[in-house]
Every structure is written in C-alpha cells, then in structure tokens.
Coordinates of C-alpha atoms and ligand atoms in Angstrom, one line a residue:
Chain A
X799 CA -12.2 -153.0 -124.8
X800 CA -12.3 -156.0 -127.1
X801 CA -12.3 -158.8 -124.5
X802 CA -10.8 -162.0 -126.0
X803 CA -10.1 -163.9 -122.8
X804 CA -13.3 -165.8 -122.3
X805 CA -11.5 -168.9 -121.3
X806 CA -10.3 -167.0 -118.2
X807 CA -13.7 -165.7 -117.3
X808 CA -16.8 -164.1 -118.8
X809 CA -19.0 -161.2 -117.8
X810 CA -22.1 -162.0 -115.9
X811 CA -25.1 -161.8 -118.3
X812 CA -27.6 -159.1 -117.4
X813 CA -30.4 -161.7 -117.1
X814 CA -28.2 -163.6 -114.6
X815 CA -27.5 -160.6 -112.5
X816 CA -31.2 -159.8 -112.5
X817 CA -32.1 -163.3 -111.4
X818 CA -29.6 -163.2 -108.6
X819 CA -30.4 -159.7 -107.2
X820 CA -33.4 -160.6 -104.9
X821 CA -31.4 -163.4 -103.2
X822 CA -29.0 -161.0 -101.3
X823 CA -31.2 -158.9 -99.1
X824 CA -34.9 -159.7 -99.9
X825 CA -35.0 -163.5 -100.1
X826 CA -32.0 -164.2 -97.9
X827 CA -33.3 -167.4 -96.2
X828 CA -31.1 -170.3 -95.3
X829 CA -32.2 -173.3 -97.5
X830 CA -32.0 -175.5 -94.4
X831 CA -34.5 -173.5 -92.5
X832 CA -38.1 -174.8 -92.2
X833 CA -39.8 -171.4 -92.2
X834 CA -41.1 -169.8 -95.4
X835 CA -38.0 -167.6 -96.2
X836 CA -35.9 -170.8 -95.9
X837 CA -38.2 -172.8 -98.1
X838 CA -38.3 -170.0 -100.6
X839 CA -34.5 -170.2 -100.8
X840 CA -34.6 -174.0 -101.1
X841 CA -37.1 -173.8 -103.9
X842 CA -34.9 -171.4 -105.9
X843 CA -31.9 -173.6 -105.4
X844 CA -33.8 -176.7 -106.5
X845 CA -35.0 -174.9 -109.6
X846 CA -31.5 -174.0 -110.4
X847 CA -30.4 -177.5 -109.9
X848 CA -32.9 -178.6 -112.5
X849 CA -31.6 -176.1 -115.0
X850 CA -28.0 -177.2 -114.4
X851 CA -28.9 -180.9 -114.7
X852 CA -30.9 -180.4 -117.8
X853 CA -28.0 -178.9 -119.7
X854 CA -26.1 -182.3 -119.5
X855 CA -29.1 -184.6 -119.3
X856 CA -28.4 -185.5 -115.6
X857 CA -31.0 -185.9 -112.9
X858 CA -31.2 -183.0 -110.5
X859 CA -30.2 -185.2 -107.5
X860 CA -26.9 -185.9 -109.3
X861 CA -25.8 -182.3 -109.1
X862 CA -23.7 -181.2 -106.1
X863 CA -23.2 -177.4 -105.9
X864 CA -19.6 -176.2 -105.1
X865 CA -17.6 -173.0 -105.1
X866 CA -16.4 -173.6 -108.7
X867 CA -14.3 -175.7 -111.0
X868 CA -11.3 -176.0 -108.7
X869 CA -13.4 -177.3 -105.8
X870 CA -15.3 -179.7 -108.1
X871 CA -12.1 -181.1 -109.5
X872 CA -10.7 -181.5 -105.9
X873 CA -13.9 -183.1 -104.8
X874 CA -14.0 -185.6 -107.6
X875 CA -10.3 -186.7 -107.3
X876 CA -10.0 -186.6 -103.5
X877 CA -13.6 -187.8 -103.0
X878 CA -13.1 -190.9 -105.2
X879 CA -9.6 -191.4 -103.8
X880 CA -10.3 -191.3 -100.1
X881 CA -13.4 -193.4 -100.5
X882 CA -11.1 -196.4 -101.2
X883 CA -7.9 -195.3 -99.5
X884 CA -8.3 -196.9 -96.1
X885 CA -9.3 -200.3 -97.7
X886 CA -6.3 -200.2 -100.1
X887 CA -4.0 -199.3 -97.3
X888 CA -5.1 -202.2 -95.3
X889 CA -4.4 -204.5 -98.2
X890 CA -1.0 -202.9 -98.6
X891 CA -1.9 -201.4 -102.0
X892 CA -1.8 -198.0 -103.6
X893 CA -4.9 -196.7 -105.4
X894 CA -4.0 -195.8 -108.9
X895 CA -5.3 -192.7 -110.8
X896 CA -4.9 -192.0 -114.5
X897 CA -4.9 -188.4 -115.9
X898 CA -3.2 -186.5 -118.6
X899 CA -0.3 -184.0 -118.7
X900 CA -2.4 -181.2 -120.0
X901 CA -5.0 -181.1 -117.3
X902 CA -5.8 -177.9 -115.4
X903 CA -3.7 -177.3 -112.2
X904 CA -6.8 -178.0 -110.2
X905 CA -6.4 -181.7 -111.3
X906 CA -2.6 -181.9 -111.6
X907 CA -1.9 -180.4 -108.2
X908 CA -4.5 -182.6 -106.5
X909 CA -3.0 -185.7 -108.1
X910 CA 0.5 -184.6 -107.1
X911 CA -0.7 -184.1 -103.5
X912 CA -2.2 -187.6 -103.5
X913 CA 1.0 -189.1 -104.8
X914 CA 2.7 -187.6 -101.8
X915 CA 0.5 -189.5 -99.4
X916 CA 0.4 -192.9 -101.0
X917 CA -1.5 -192.9 -104.3
X918 CA 0.0 -193.8 -107.6
X919 CA -0.7 -191.5 -110.6
X920 CA -0.1 -192.0 -114.3
X921 CA 0.1 -188.8 -116.4
X922 CA -0.7 -189.7 -120.0
X923 CA 1.2 -188.1 -122.8
X924 CA -0.8 -186.3 -125.5
X925 CA 0.0 -186.0 -129.2
X926 CA 1.3 -182.8 -130.8
X927 CA -2.3 -181.6 -131.2
X928 CA -3.1 -182.2 -127.6
X929 CA -5.1 -185.5 -128.0
X930 CA -5.2 -188.2 -125.4
X931 CA -5.2 -191.7 -127.0
X932 CA -7.9 -193.9 -125.5
X933 CA -5.8 -196.9 -126.3
X934 CA -2.9 -195.6 -124.3
X935 CA -5.3 -195.0 -121.4
X936 CA -6.6 -198.5 -121.6
X937 CA -3.0 -199.8 -121.5
X938 CA -2.3 -197.8 -118.4
X939 CA -5.2 -199.4 -116.5
X940 CA -4.2 -201.9 -113.9
X941 CA -6.0 -203.8 -111.1
X942 CA -5.5 -201.0 -108.7
X943 CA -6.8 -198.3 -111.0
X944 CA -9.8 -196.5 -109.4
X945 CA -10.3 -193.4 -111.5
X946 CA -9.4 -191.7 -114.7
X947 CA -9.7 -188.0 -115.1
X948 CA -9.4 -186.5 -118.6
X949 CA -10.6 -183.0 -119.4
X950 CA -13.4 -182.5 -122.0
X951 CA -11.5 -179.6 -123.7
X952 CA -8.3 -177.9 -122.8
X953 CA -8.4 -174.4 -121.6
X954 CA -5.2 -173.2 -123.3
X955 CA -5.1 -174.9 -126.7
X956 CA -8.8 -175.8 -127.0
X957 CA -8.4 -179.4 -128.0
X958 CA -11.5 -181.5 -127.5
X959 CA -10.7 -184.9 -126.1
X960 CA -12.5 -188.1 -127.1
X961 CA -14.3 -188.5 -123.8
X962 CA -17.0 -190.8 -125.2
X963 CA -14.4 -193.4 -126.1
X964 CA -12.5 -192.9 -122.9
X965 CA -15.6 -193.3 -120.9
X966 CA -16.3 -196.6 -122.7
X967 CA -12.8 -197.9 -121.9
X968 CA -13.3 -196.9 -118.2
X969 CA -16.7 -198.6 -118.0
X970 CA -15.3 -201.8 -119.5
X971 CA -12.6 -202.0 -116.8
X972 CA -14.9 -200.7 -114.0
X973 CA -12.8 -197.6 -113.5
X974 CA -14.6 -194.4 -112.6
X975 CA -14.4 -191.7 -115.2
X976 CA -14.2 -188.0 -114.3
X977 CA -14.1 -185.2 -116.8
X978 CA -13.2 -181.5 -116.2
X979 CA -15.8 -179.9 -118.5
X980 CA -15.3 -176.3 -117.2
X981 CA -14.5 -175.1 -120.7
X982 CA -17.3 -176.9 -122.5
X983 CA -20.2 -176.8 -120.1
X984 CA -22.9 -174.9 -121.8
X985 CA -20.7 -174.4 -124.9
X986 CA -20.8 -177.9 -126.4
X987 CA -23.6 -180.5 -126.1
X988 CA -22.9 -183.0 -123.3
X989 CA -25.1 -186.0 -122.5
X990 CA -23.7 -187.7 -119.4
X991 CA -25.9 -190.7 -119.8
X992 CA -25.1 -191.3 -123.4
X993 CA -21.4 -190.6 -122.9
X994 CA -21.2 -192.8 -119.7
X995 CA -19.6 -190.2 -117.5
X996 CA -19.4 -190.8 -113.7
X997 CA -18.2 -187.4 -112.5
X998 CA -18.1 -184.0 -114.3
X999 CA -16.9 -180.6 -113.1
X1000 CA -18.4 -177.3 -114.2
X1001 CA -17.9 -173.6 -113.2
X1002 CA -20.4 -170.7 -113.4
X1003 CA -18.0 -167.9 -114.3
X1004 CA -17.0 -169.5 -117.6
X1005 CA -20.5 -169.3 -118.9
X1006 CA -21.7 -165.8 -118.1
X1007 CA -22.6 -166.8 -114.5
X1008 CA -21.0 -165.5 -111.3
X1009 CA -17.6 -166.4 -109.9
X1010 CA -17.3 -168.7 -106.9
X1011 CA -20.1 -171.2 -107.9
X1012 CA -20.0 -174.4 -109.9
X1013 CA -21.0 -178.0 -109.6
X1014 CA -19.9 -181.6 -109.7
X1015 CA -22.1 -184.0 -111.4
X1016 CA -22.0 -187.3 -109.5
X1017 CA -23.7 -190.2 -111.3
X1018 CA -26.2 -191.9 -109.0
X1019 CA -24.5 -194.8 -107.3
X1020 CA -21.0 -193.3 -107.3
X1021 CA -19.7 -192.9 -103.8
X1022 CA -17.4 -190.1 -102.8
X1023 CA -15.8 -189.4 -99.4
X1024 CA -17.0 -186.0 -98.2
X1025 CA -14.4 -183.2 -98.5
X1026 CA -16.2 -180.6 -96.4
X1027 CA -17.5 -182.0 -93.2
X1028 CA -20.3 -180.3 -91.3
X1029 CA -24.1 -179.9 -91.4
X1030 CA -24.6 -182.5 -94.2
X1031 CA -25.5 -180.1 -97.0
X1032 CA -25.5 -181.4 -100.6
X1033 CA -26.2 -185.0 -99.6
X1034 CA -23.4 -184.9 -97.0
X1035 CA -20.7 -184.6 -99.7
X1036 CA -20.2 -180.9 -99.4
X1037 CA -21.4 -179.2 -96.2
X1038 CA -21.8 -175.5 -95.8
X1039 CA -24.8 -173.1 -96.2
X1040 CA -25.5 -172.9 -99.8
X1041 CA -24.6 -169.8 -101.9
X1042 CA -28.2 -169.3 -103.0
X1043 CA -27.6 -166.1 -105.1
X1044 CA -24.7 -167.7 -106.8
X1045 CA -26.5 -170.9 -107.4
X1046 CA -29.6 -169.1 -108.8
X1047 CA -27.2 -167.2 -111.1
X1048 CA -25.5 -170.4 -112.2
X1049 CA -28.9 -171.9 -113.0
X1050 CA -30.0 -168.9 -115.0
X1051 CA -26.7 -169.0 -116.9
X1052 CA -27.3 -172.7 -117.8
X1053 CA -30.8 -171.8 -119.0
X1054 CA -29.5 -169.1 -121.3
X1055 CA -26.7 -171.4 -122.6
X1056 CA -29.3 -174.1 -123.3
X1057 CA -31.2 -171.6 -125.5
X1058 CA -28.3 -170.3 -127.6
X1059 CA -25.6 -173.0 -127.5
X1060 CA -26.1 -174.3 -131.1
X1061 CA -26.3 -170.9 -132.7
X1062 CA -23.6 -169.4 -130.6
X1063 CA -21.1 -172.2 -131.1
X1064 CA -21.4 -172.1 -134.9
X1065 CA -21.1 -168.3 -134.8
X1066 CA -18.0 -168.4 -132.7
X1067 CA -16.5 -171.1 -134.8
X1068 CA -16.9 -169.0 -138.0
X1069 CA -15.3 -166.0 -136.3
X1070 CA -12.4 -168.1 -135.0
X1071 CA -11.9 -169.7 -138.4
X1072 CA -11.6 -166.3 -140.0
X1073 CA -9.2 -165.1 -137.3
X1074 CA -7.0 -168.2 -137.6
X1075 CA -7.0 -168.0 -141.4
X1076 CA -6.0 -164.4 -141.5
X1077 CA -3.4 -164.5 -138.7
X1078 CA -1.7 -167.5 -140.2
X1079 CA -1.1 -165.6 -143.4
X1080 CA 1.8 -164.0 -141.4
X1081 CA 5.1 -165.8 -141.9
X1082 CA 6.6 -167.8 -139.0
X1083 CA 3.2 -168.2 -137.2
X1084 CA 1.5 -171.4 -136.2
X1085 CA -1.8 -172.6 -134.6
X1086 CA -1.4 -174.7 -131.4
X1087 CA -3.9 -177.4 -130.7
X1088 CA -6.1 -179.4 -133.0
X1089 CA -7.0 -177.8 -136.3
X1090 CA -10.7 -178.8 -136.2
X1091 CA -11.5 -180.6 -132.9
X1092 CA -11.2 -177.6 -130.8
X1093 CA -13.4 -175.2 -128.7
X1094 CA -15.4 -173.0 -131.1
X1095 CA -14.0 -169.8 -129.7
X1096 CA -10.4 -170.8 -129.0
X1097 CA -7.4 -169.7 -131.1
X1098 CA -3.8 -170.3 -129.8
X1099 CA -0.9 -169.1 -131.8
X1100 CA 2.9 -169.2 -131.7
X1101 CA 4.8 -166.3 -133.4
X1102 CA 8.5 -166.8 -133.8
X1103 CA 10.9 -164.0 -132.9
X1104 CA 8.6 -162.3 -130.4
X1105 CA 7.8 -162.5 -126.7
X1106 CA 4.2 -163.3 -125.8
X1107 CA 4.1 -160.9 -122.9
X1108 CA 5.2 -158.0 -125.0
X1109 CA 2.6 -158.8 -127.6
X1110 CA -0.1 -159.1 -124.9
X1111 CA 0.8 -155.7 -123.5
X1112 CA 0.9 -154.0 -126.9
X1113 CA -2.5 -155.5 -127.7
X1114 CA -3.7 -154.3 -124.3
X1115 CA -2.6 -150.7 -125.2
X1116 CA -4.8 -151.0 -128.3
X1117 CA -7.8 -152.2 -126.3
X1118 CA -7.5 -155.9 -126.9
X1119 CA -7.4 -158.3 -123.9
X1120 CA -5.6 -161.6 -124.6
X1121 CA -3.5 -164.2 -122.8
X1122 CA -0.1 -166.0 -123.3
X1123 CA 1.6 -169.2 -122.2
X1124 CA 5.0 -167.6 -122.1
X1125 CA 7.0 -168.1 -119.0
X1126 CA 7.8 -164.4 -118.8
X1127 CA 4.1 -163.8 -118.0
X1128 CA 4.1 -166.0 -114.9
X1129 CA 5.3 -165.6 -111.4
X1130 CA 7.3 -168.9 -111.6
X1131 CA 8.9 -168.1 -114.9
X1132 CA 7.9 -171.6 -116.1
X1133 CA 6.4 -172.1 -119.6
X1134 CA 2.9 -173.5 -120.0
X1135 CA 2.9 -177.2 -119.2
X1136 CA 0.3 -177.6 -121.9
X1137 CA 2.5 -176.1 -124.7
X1138 CA 5.5 -178.1 -123.6
X1139 CA 3.3 -181.3 -123.4
X1140 CA 2.4 -180.9 -127.1
X1141 CA 6.0 -180.7 -128.0
X1142 CA 6.7 -177.0 -128.3
X1143 CA 10.3 -176.1 -127.6
X1144 CA 10.7 -173.7 -124.6
X1145 CA 11.7 -170.9 -127.1
X1146 CA 8.5 -171.5 -129.0
X1147 CA 6.3 -171.2 -125.8
X1148 CA 7.7 -167.7 -125.4
X1149 CA 5.9 -166.5 -128.5
X1150 CA 2.4 -167.9 -127.7
X1151 CA -0.8 -165.9 -127.7
X1152 CA -4.3 -167.2 -126.8
X1153 CA -7.5 -165.5 -127.9
X1154 CA -10.8 -166.8 -126.7
X1155 CA -14.0 -165.4 -128.2
X1156 CA -17.4 -165.1 -126.5
X1157 CA -20.9 -163.7 -126.7
X1158 CA -20.0 -160.1 -127.1
X1159 CA -17.4 -160.7 -129.8
X1160 CA -18.5 -159.2 -133.1
X1161 CA -17.1 -159.7 -136.6
X1162 CA -15.7 -156.2 -136.6
X1163 CA -13.8 -156.9 -133.4
X1164 CA -12.1 -159.9 -135.1
X1165 CA -11.2 -157.7 -138.1
X1166 CA -9.7 -155.1 -135.8
X1167 CA -7.8 -157.8 -133.9
X1168 CA -6.4 -159.4 -137.0
X1169 CA -5.0 -156.0 -138.1
X1170 CA -3.6 -155.2 -134.6
X1171 CA -1.9 -158.6 -134.3
X1172 CA -0.3 -158.2 -137.7
X1173 CA 1.0 -154.7 -136.9
X1174 CA 2.2 -155.5 -133.4
X1175 CA 3.9 -158.7 -134.3
X1176 CA 5.6 -156.9 -137.1
X1177 CA 6.7 -154.1 -134.8
X1178 CA 8.1 -156.5 -132.2
X1179 CA 9.9 -158.5 -134.9
X1180 CA 11.5 -155.3 -136.1
X1181 CA 12.9 -154.8 -132.5
X1182 CA 14.2 -158.3 -132.4
X1183 CA 17.9 -159.0 -133.2
X1184 CA 17.1 -162.5 -134.4
X1185 CA 14.6 -161.7 -137.1
X1186 CA 16.2 -160.5 -140.3
Chain B
X957 CA 0.0 -145.5 -117.7
X958 CA 1.2 -148.1 -115.2
X959 CA -0.5 -151.5 -115.5
X960 CA -0.3 -153.1 -112.1
X961 CA 2.7 -155.2 -112.9
X962 CA 5.0 -152.5 -114.3
X963 CA 5.7 -148.9 -113.3
X964 CA 4.7 -146.0 -115.5
X965 CA 8.3 -145.5 -116.6
X966 CA 8.7 -149.1 -117.7
X967 CA 5.5 -148.9 -119.8
X968 CA 6.7 -145.6 -121.3
X969 CA 10.0 -147.1 -122.5
X970 CA 8.3 -150.3 -123.6
X971 CA 5.8 -148.5 -125.7
X972 CA 8.2 -146.0 -127.2
X973 CA 11.7 -147.3 -126.8
X974 CA 14.7 -144.9 -127.3
X975 CA 17.6 -145.7 -129.6
X976 CA 15.9 -148.7 -131.1
X977 CA 17.3 -150.5 -134.1
X978 CA 20.5 -151.8 -135.7
X979 CA 23.6 -149.6 -136.1
X980 CA 25.6 -149.6 -139.3
X981 CA 29.3 -150.3 -138.8
X982 CA 29.3 -150.1 -135.0
X983 CA 32.6 -150.0 -133.1
X984 CA 31.4 -152.7 -130.7
X985 CA 28.5 -155.1 -130.3
X986 CA 27.3 -156.9 -127.1
X987 CA 25.1 -159.9 -127.6
X988 CA 23.5 -161.3 -124.5
X989 CA 20.9 -163.9 -123.4
X990 CA 19.4 -166.8 -125.2
X991 CA 16.0 -167.7 -126.5
X992 CA 15.5 -170.6 -124.2
X993 CA 15.5 -168.5 -121.1
X994 CA 13.5 -165.8 -122.9
X995 CA 15.3 -162.6 -123.7
X996 CA 17.9 -161.7 -126.3
X997 CA 19.6 -158.3 -126.3
X998 CA 22.1 -156.8 -128.7
X999 CA 23.7 -153.5 -127.9
X1000 CA 25.6 -151.5 -130.6
X1001 CA 28.0 -148.7 -129.7
X1002 CA 29.9 -146.0 -131.6
X1003 CA 33.0 -144.7 -129.7
X1004 CA 34.5 -141.3 -130.2
X1005 CA 37.4 -140.0 -128.0
X1006 CA 36.8 -142.7 -125.4
X1007 CA 33.1 -141.8 -125.1
X1008 CA 29.9 -143.5 -126.2
X1009 CA 29.0 -141.2 -129.0
X1010 CA 26.0 -143.3 -130.1
X1011 CA 24.3 -146.4 -128.9
X1012 CA 21.4 -148.5 -130.2
X1013 CA 19.7 -151.7 -129.3
X1014 CA 17.7 -154.7 -130.6
X1015 CA 15.8 -156.8 -128.1
X1016 CA 13.6 -159.8 -128.3
X1017 CA 11.9 -160.1 -124.9
X1018 CA 9.3 -159.0 -122.4
X1019 CA 8.3 -155.4 -121.5
X1020 CA 11.0 -155.4 -118.8
X1021 CA 13.7 -156.5 -121.2
X1022 CA 12.7 -153.8 -123.8
X1023 CA 12.4 -151.1 -121.2
X1024 CA 15.8 -152.1 -119.6
X1025 CA 17.5 -151.9 -123.0
X1026 CA 15.9 -148.5 -123.7
X1027 CA 16.8 -146.9 -120.4
X1028 CA 20.4 -148.3 -120.7
X1029 CA 20.9 -146.5 -124.0
X1030 CA 19.7 -143.3 -122.4
X1031 CA 22.0 -143.6 -119.5
X1032 CA 25.1 -144.7 -121.5
X1033 CA 25.0 -142.1 -124.2
X1034 CA 27.8 -139.6 -123.8
X1035 CA 29.4 -141.4 -120.9
X1036 CA 33.1 -142.3 -121.0
X1037 CA 33.8 -146.0 -121.4
X1038 CA 34.9 -146.3 -117.8
X1039 CA 31.8 -144.6 -116.6
X1040 CA 29.5 -146.7 -118.8
X1041 CA 30.9 -149.9 -117.5
X1042 CA 29.9 -148.8 -114.1
X1043 CA 26.2 -148.8 -115.0
X1044 CA 24.6 -151.5 -112.8
X1045 CA 21.4 -153.4 -113.0
X1046 CA 20.3 -151.8 -109.8
X1047 CA 20.9 -148.4 -111.4
X1048 CA 18.8 -149.4 -114.4
X1049 CA 15.9 -150.8 -112.4
X1050 CA 16.0 -147.6 -110.2
X1051 CA 15.8 -145.3 -113.2
X1052 CA 12.8 -147.4 -114.4
X1053 CA 11.0 -146.8 -111.1
X1054 CA 11.6 -150.4 -110.1
X1055 CA 11.0 -153.8 -111.6
X1056 CA 9.0 -156.7 -110.3
X1057 CA 11.4 -159.1 -108.5
X1058 CA 11.0 -161.9 -111.2
X1059 CA 12.0 -159.3 -113.8
X1060 CA 15.1 -158.0 -112.2
X1061 CA 17.2 -160.4 -114.4
X1062 CA 16.2 -158.3 -117.4
X1063 CA 18.1 -155.3 -116.0
X1064 CA 21.1 -157.6 -115.3
X1065 CA 21.0 -158.7 -119.0
X1066 CA 21.0 -155.1 -120.2
X1067 CA 23.9 -154.0 -118.0
X1068 CA 25.9 -157.1 -119.2
X1069 CA 25.1 -156.5 -122.8
X1070 CA 26.6 -153.0 -122.6
X1071 CA 29.7 -154.4 -120.9
X1072 CA 30.0 -156.9 -123.7
X1073 CA 29.8 -154.2 -126.3
X1074 CA 32.6 -152.3 -124.6
X1075 CA 34.6 -155.5 -124.4
X1076 CA 34.1 -156.0 -128.1
X1077 CA 35.3 -152.5 -128.8
X1078 CA 38.5 -153.0 -126.9
X1079 CA 39.1 -156.3 -128.7
X1080 CA 38.4 -154.8 -132.1
X1081 CA 40.8 -152.0 -131.5
X1082 CA 43.3 -154.4 -130.0
X1083 CA 43.4 -152.3 -126.8
X1084 CA 44.2 -153.8 -123.4
X1085 CA 40.9 -155.0 -121.8
X1086 CA 40.5 -153.7 -118.2
X1087 CA 40.8 -156.6 -115.7
X1088 CA 37.3 -156.4 -114.3
X1089 CA 35.8 -156.4 -117.7
X1090 CA 37.8 -159.4 -118.8
X1091 CA 36.6 -161.3 -115.8
X1092 CA 33.0 -160.3 -116.4
X1093 CA 33.3 -161.4 -120.0
X1094 CA 34.8 -164.8 -119.0
X1095 CA 32.0 -165.4 -116.5
X1096 CA 29.3 -164.6 -119.1
X1097 CA 30.9 -166.8 -121.7
X1098 CA 31.1 -169.6 -119.1
X1099 CA 27.4 -169.3 -118.3
X1100 CA 26.6 -169.3 -122.0
X1101 CA 25.0 -165.9 -121.9
X1102 CA 27.4 -164.1 -124.1
X1103 CA 27.4 -164.7 -127.9
Ligands
LIG301 C1 -10.3 -176.6 -117.4 C2 -10.4 -175.8 -116.2 N1 -10.6 -176.5 -115.0 C3 -10.8 -175.8 -113.8 C4 -10.8 -174.4 -113.8 C5 -11.0 -173.8 -112.4 O1 -12.3 -173.3 -112.3 P1 -12.6 -172.1 -111.2 O2 -12.0 -170.9 -111.7 O3 -14.1 -172.1 -111.2 O4 -12.1 -172.6 -109.9 C6 -10.6 -173.7 -115.0 C7 -10.6 -172.2 -115.0 O5 -9.7 -171.6 -114.5 C8 -10.4 -174.4 -116.2 O6 -10.3 -173.7 -117.3

C-alpha cells in the first residue's frame, strides 16, 4: 500500500512503540501515587513533557496533556470562553471570538455551540488560496473580543497562515491568540515565544505517535476554565489519570520529529513539487491552496469531469490511499467547507483529491502515483458524458 | 472485494462496468442529474421490435452511480419497453446487493435515466407516450433533473 493520507493519521514509529511498551503492564503506576511505581510513571510523564515543550520552545509547565487535537481545541475555546462568561453576562455583554471559515470542525463546532449559549463569533473569510488576512482580523476586533483562533496550517489544502502577524495583532489589542497546530507540530519550526502564541493545540497521531493523546500549550499567565473537573490533574485544567503510555509515546514522537524536521520537510517538499508539476500537466486539473505557502507534504487537486470518490476508490484498487473533499464521500453529502470557502463551485468540489506525503513516502511511490492518477482520471473522464 | 461502504457487487460493476460508452445513432437518449448535486447519467438505447436491443451508458459520478448505471443496462437489455419502464430503483439496489442509504438516490437516477431514454424514443418516433411515463418526464423536468 502506498499510503498518501498522512494528514488523516500516521503510523506509530517503531521507536515510539518501543518506548511505550513498558508502560502498559510493567510500569503501570498512577502518576499521582507517592510510591515508587507511581513516581516512576510521573518521571516518565515529565520527561515527555520536556520533549514536547522543547519542540515549540515552551516551558514544560506550559504543556497540558489531553486526549488529542479535538480535546485541545475544545479546551482552548471553551476554557478561554467560560473563564470570562459569567463576568460578561453580569455586565449584559456577549464575549466575542474570532476564527476563520476553514478551521477544523473541532474549532468550528465548538464555536457554533458557544454561539448558541450566548457568545458572539466572527468567521473570517479567506482568499482563494486559503489565506486569512491579518488586517481583516484586526478590523473584526471589538471591545468584547476575548479570543482569536486561526489554524497554523489547513488540513485539507495545506495553506500555512500568517500566525506570527496575527499573533502580533492580537497582542496589540490584548486578545488571546490560539492556533490549531495539529498539522504543523513537529513538521514546521514553531517558536511560541518568538511568535507570541498564547494557546496551541497538537495531536500525537499526526506525527507518528499514538492516537488519543495530544496537548494544549497554555502560555504561563493565561487562565482557562477547567473543562474536565475531578482530581486536579494537569494543573486542575484537565482532570483524569494521565495516559502515561500515550504521553510517553507522544514525547518520543516529538524527540524524533525534532531530529529530522528540517531534512524531512525539504525531502517532502521536493517530492510534493514533483507530484504537483507532473499531475498538473493533465488538462483540466488545478492545485487547491497556496502554491508555495503550504505544508511540505500536502497536494490537493481538482480534476474536472470526474467524481473524487470514484477516483479515490480506483486508486485504492491500485494500492494508493488518498482522500477527497467531495460531498459524495461524506455521510452528510455536503461538500468540504474548506473548498467552498476558497471559492470552488460545488461542482468543482466533487472532483477533488488530497494526497498527503509522509516519512515512508519514497520517490518511486510518487512516480507510481503520478502514473496511476493520470490513467485513472483518464479512464473516468472516458466514462463521463460531459467530457468530450 | 467489498470495501466496507459498498457491497461486492457494487465494486465489481464499478471496476468493470458493463455496456459503458457512447452509442452511435441511438433511438433514444435519457440525460439525468446535474453536476451540482454530483452525478450525471446518460443512457442510450437501440429499439428493435419494441424491445431494447442494445443499451449503453455514460456516467460522471461516484461508485454507486457508475454501478447503478451498469446494472441497469444489464437488467434492461432484451426487455420490452413496457417491461423496462417498470425497472425500479429498489430493483436496481437489490440486484447490487444493497446500497448505503445516502447512495440510494444514485439508483433512482439510473431508473429515471432509462425512463427518459424510452420517453425520448417515443417522442422521436412520434408515438403516443404512455400516461405514466409522460407524468414521470414532466416531474423530472420540473425538478430540473432531466436535460
Ligand atoms: C487541523 C486539525 N485540527 C484538529 C484535528 C483533530 O485531532 P484529533 O484527531 O487528535 O482529535 C485534526 C485531525 O483530524 C486536524 O487536522
């Protein structure tokens, strides 16, 4: 199988699996226990916290472990929102949050939920390459704005947002800035101190770590209302006995990413450039997202006169795993909100194909994929009544 | 091989569709669907002695749409026009070993496309169109699904 869906998830690296293994039935202590097995678990967790923090130049005590990207996003938005909600309500005001139309559902659905209970949310437009304009964000800020949440890079089209500029704007107006960095964590260099980020979400399974573990970076001094109440774990923000094996795996994954980030991102970028160049030689095909400011391993195409689901399944038969933003591939039969936000017509979203490269992707896989895409798109176009 | 979403029979017809491609000088053509909602199907028929002597299709759509078109051509070939009109979406989905609920509309499109091809045949030959078929055509036109 040529797996080209690394934006969805990645395989657990063998070093990660090896690091995790002892923490299931040998070193199974509860990190809250005072005895040696408990302290052994705590030590492993704190070492992992250091590895995670180091990757983004944070301090270890600014890392809150969670169950993954979705929970981190929820914790950031709800945590910041409910920290001020009671006070705003007393003053008869609605706390205001700014986000973009191309965020992951973990952000968008959380915002929609908050709107329903008395928050105000602005969903910023993006340009046709998927870019948020920091000036537009600044214009949207008002007295009641408490938080802006803009993703670092988009999971579908790969566009990298100008989060440094956005963070500056937020800092200037004393608005908290959260970024969903699930797709960039360990893939692109991030320095939370230099960038001026207040909150940042990451997830283990997108960087060769296990599923069900992630973190929220919470800059020292930023106050969040706890979202899981209980025994006061993770500085009282997120109670629950820690997933030690998962956390250890996440830490190991960060260590590995730290080591190979630079080399790997330029390798992936070269492979992606070749893929894009060759695939776009086909007529009636386009690249979605920004031509250069995009995730190194992300390619997202639109092919006219074909249906993405059919292309995906034909590629699957040839041993290539990809993904599509076509409505036909979803339960709700709704086209991708990201593709429609960058101005694609509904009929164009039907012919979309996303390929996301990763550590195991080799040059020969890309060559095989280019050939397969050409042949399968051609075959489907031959079936189509619309293509002459 | 089945793939979790689709039955084995759907995947078989999707991978190797029967009666695929344009027909030269057909006696009737049915054009259904639109690109906005996803699938576009064209069904071509050749009629001899009131029977569907040959049938072909072209489809732009998902696996369910392609498989529905393919099974439709198998089922319609050789049938009398009266018999062919009676092919239902349920019948198509059944022959395919079932379709996921969100994909049932693909089988509806296929059945409608054949009805439209037969309607087109009657019109071209200036033959009286059966009442039920006329009504079906008018409804499809109204909904903007017939072209
Ligand atoms: C940008 C982005 N945010 C959040 C998530 C959710 O992360 P998780 O799967 O760890 O809940 C994902 C992955 O699906 C993502 O791509």
